Amino acid sequence: MGYLIDTNTIIYSIKNNIKVNERFKEYLHVPKALSMITYAELYYGAKKSAFPEKNMAIVRKTAELFPVIEITRPV
């Protein structure tokens, strides 16, 4: 079993929230993934941000670290 990480958790981690990053370290070996919805929210936010190129690079890196799960009935 693993965790489906939501948008706010990713944003808190990017902003170096100590509690969130400690939790990621605590569960380092537990599988984690993003839903396509979370990926779309991160993508939209990055494109609309003051620094779209920088933030899109972060979104791409995040998608490399965590598999993006397509929307299906089991999700």
Coordinates of N, CA and C in Angstrom, one line a residue:
M1 N 0.8 -1.2 0.0 CA 0.0 0.0 0.0 C 0.9 1.2 0.0
G2 N 0.4 2.3 -0.6 CA 1.1 3.6 -0.6 C 0.2 4.8 -0.3
Y3 N 0.7 5.9 -0.7 CA 0.0 7.2 -0.4 C -0.2 7.9 -1.7
L4 N -1.4 8.5 -1.8 CA -1.7 9.4 -2.9 C -1.6 10.8 -2.4
I5 N -0.6 11.5 -2.9 CA -0.2 12.8 -2.3 C -1.1 13.9 -3.0
D6 N -1.6 14.8 -2.1 CA -2.5 15.8 -2.7 C -1.7 17.1 -3.0
T7 N -2.4 18.0 -3.6 CA -1.7 19.3 -4.1 C -1.1 20.1 -3.0
N8 N -1.9 20.3 -1.9 CA -1.4 21.1 -0.8 C -0.1 20.5 -0.2
T9 N -0.1 19.2 -0.1 CA 1.1 18.6 0.5 C 2.4 18.8 -0.4
I10 N 2.2 18.7 -1.7 CA 3.3 19.0 -2.6 C 3.7 20.4 -2.5
I11 N 2.8 21.4 -2.5 CA 3.1 22.8 -2.4 C 3.8 23.1 -1.0
Y12 N 3.4 22.5 0.1 CA 4.0 22.7 1.4 C 5.5 22.2 1.3
S13 N 5.6 21.0 0.7 CA 7.0 20.5 0.6 C 7.9 21.4 -0.3
I14 N 7.4 21.9 -1.4 CA 8.2 22.8 -2.2 C 8.6 24.0 -1.5
K15 N 7.7 24.5 -0.6 CA 8.0 25.7 0.2 C 8.7 25.4 1.5
N16 N 9.3 24.1 1.5 CA 10.1 23.7 2.7 C 9.4 23.7 4.0
N17 N 8.2 23.2 4.0 CA 7.5 23.1 5.3 C 8.1 21.9 6.1
I18 N 8.6 22.3 7.2 CA 9.4 21.3 8.0 C 8.6 20.0 8.4
K19 N 7.4 20.2 8.8 CA 6.6 19.0 9.2 C 6.3 18.1 8.0
V20 N 6.0 18.7 6.9 CA 5.7 17.9 5.7 C 7.0 17.2 5.2
N21 N 8.1 17.9 5.2 CA 9.3 17.3 4.7 C 9.8 16.2 5.7
E22 N 9.6 16.4 7.0 CA 10.0 15.4 7.9 C 9.1 14.1 7.7
R23 N 7.8 14.3 7.4 CA 6.9 13.2 7.2 C 7.4 12.4 5.9
F24 N 7.7 13.2 4.9 CA 8.2 12.5 3.7 C 9.5 11.7 4.0
K25 N 10.4 12.2 4.8 CA 11.6 11.4 5.2 C 11.2 10.2 6.0
E26 N 10.2 10.4 6.9 CA 9.8 9.2 7.8 C 9.2 8.1 6.9
Y27 N 8.5 8.4 5.8 CA 7.9 7.4 5.0 C 8.7 7.3 3.6
L28 N 9.9 7.5 3.7 CA 10.8 7.5 2.5 C 10.6 6.2 1.6
H29 N 10.4 5.1 2.2 CA 10.4 3.8 1.5 C 9.0 3.3 1.2
V30 N 8.0 4.2 1.5 CA 6.6 3.9 1.2 C 6.2 4.4 -0.2
P31 N 5.6 3.6 -1.0 CA 5.3 4.2 -2.4 C 4.3 5.4 -2.3
K32 N 4.6 6.3 -3.1 CA 3.8 7.5 -3.2 C 3.5 7.8 -4.7
A33 N 2.3 8.5 -4.9 CA 2.0 8.9 -6.3 C 1.1 10.1 -6.2
L34 N 0.9 10.7 -7.4 CA 0.0 11.9 -7.6 C -1.1 11.4 -8.5
S35 N -2.3 12.0 -8.2 CA -3.4 11.8 -9.1 C -3.2 12.7 -10.3
M36 N -3.8 12.4 -11.4 CA -3.8 13.3 -12.6 C -4.4 14.7 -12.2
I37 N -5.4 14.7 -11.3 CA -6.0 16.0 -10.8 C -4.9 16.8 -10.1
T38 N -4.2 16.2 -9.2 CA -3.1 16.9 -8.5 C -2.1 17.5 -9.5
Y39 N -1.7 16.6 -10.4 CA -0.7 17.1 -11.5 C -1.3 18.3 -12.2
A40 N -2.6 18.2 -12.6 CA -3.2 19.3 -13.4 C -3.2 20.6 -12.5
E41 N -3.5 20.5 -11.3 CA -3.6 21.6 -10.4 C -2.2 22.3 -10.3
L42 N -1.1 21.4 -10.1 CA 0.2 22.0 -10.0 C 0.6 22.6 -11.3
Y43 N 0.3 22.0 -12.5 CA 0.6 22.5 -13.8 C -0.1 23.9 -14.0
Y44 N -1.4 24.0 -13.7 CA -2.1 25.2 -13.8 C -1.5 26.3 -13.0
G45 N -1.2 26.0 -11.7 CA -0.7 27.0 -10.8 C 0.7 27.5 -11.3
A46 N 1.5 26.5 -11.8 CA 2.8 26.9 -12.3 C 2.7 27.9 -13.5
K47 N 1.8 27.5 -14.4 CA 1.6 28.4 -15.6 C 1.1 29.8 -15.3
K48 N 0.3 29.9 -14.2 CA -0.3 31.2 -13.9 C 0.6 31.9 -12.9
S49 N 1.7 31.4 -12.4 CA 2.5 32.0 -11.4 C 3.4 33.1 -12.0
A50 N 4.0 33.8 -11.1 CA 4.9 34.9 -11.5 C 6.2 34.4 -12.2
F51 N 6.5 33.1 -11.9 CA 7.7 32.5 -12.5 C 7.4 31.2 -13.1
P52 N 6.7 31.2 -14.3 CA 6.2 30.0 -14.8 C 7.3 29.0 -15.3
E53 N 8.4 29.5 -15.8 CA 9.4 28.5 -16.2 C 10.0 27.8 -15.1
K54 N 10.3 28.5 -14.0 CA 10.9 27.9 -12.8 C 9.9 26.9 -12.2
N55 N 8.7 27.3 -12.1 CA 7.7 26.5 -11.4 C 7.3 25.3 -12.3
M56 N 7.3 25.4 -13.6 CA 7.1 24.3 -14.5 C 8.2 23.2 -14.3
A57 N 9.4 23.7 -14.1 CA 10.6 22.8 -13.9 C 10.3 22.0 -12.6
I58 N 9.8 22.6 -11.6 CA 9.5 22.0 -10.3 C 8.4 20.9 -10.5
V59 N 7.4 21.3 -11.3 CA 6.3 20.4 -11.6 C 6.8 19.1 -12.3
R60 N 7.6 19.4 -13.3 CA 8.2 18.2 -14.1 C 9.0 17.3 -13.2
K61 N 9.8 17.9 -12.3 CA 10.6 17.1 -11.4 C 9.8 16.3 -10.4
T62 N 8.7 17.0 -9.9 CA 7.7 16.3 -9.0 C 7.1 15.1 -9.7
A63 N 6.8 15.2 -11.0 CA 6.2 14.1 -11.8 C 7.2 13.0 -12.0
E64 N 8.5 13.3 -12.0 CA 9.5 12.3 -12.1 C 9.7 11.5 -10.8
L65 N 9.5 12.2 -9.7 CA 9.7 11.6 -8.4 C 8.5 10.7 -8.0
F66 N 7.3 11.2 -8.4 CA 6.1 10.5 -8.0 C 5.3 10.1 -9.3
P67 N 5.0 8.8 -9.5 CA 4.2 8.5 -10.7 C 2.8 9.2 -10.7
V68 N 2.4 9.6 -11.8 CA 1.1 10.3 -12.0 C 0.1 9.2 -12.4
I69 N -1.0 9.0 -11.5 CA -2.0 8.0 -11.8 C -3.2 8.6 -12.5
E70 N -3.5 8.0 -13.6 CA -4.7 8.5 -14.4 C -5.9 8.3 -13.6
I71 N -7.0 9.0 -14.0 CA -8.2 8.9 -13.3 C -9.0 7.7 -13.9
T72 N -9.2 6.8 -13.0 CA -10.0 5.6 -13.3 C -11.0 5.3 -12.2
R73 N -11.9 4.4 -12.3 CA -12.8 4.1 -11.3 C -12.1 3.7 -10.0
P74 N -11.1 2.9 -10.0 CA -10.5 2.5 -8.7 C -9.8 3.6 -7.9
V75 N -9.4 4.7 -8.6 CA -8.8 5.8 -7.9 C -9.8 6.4 -7.0

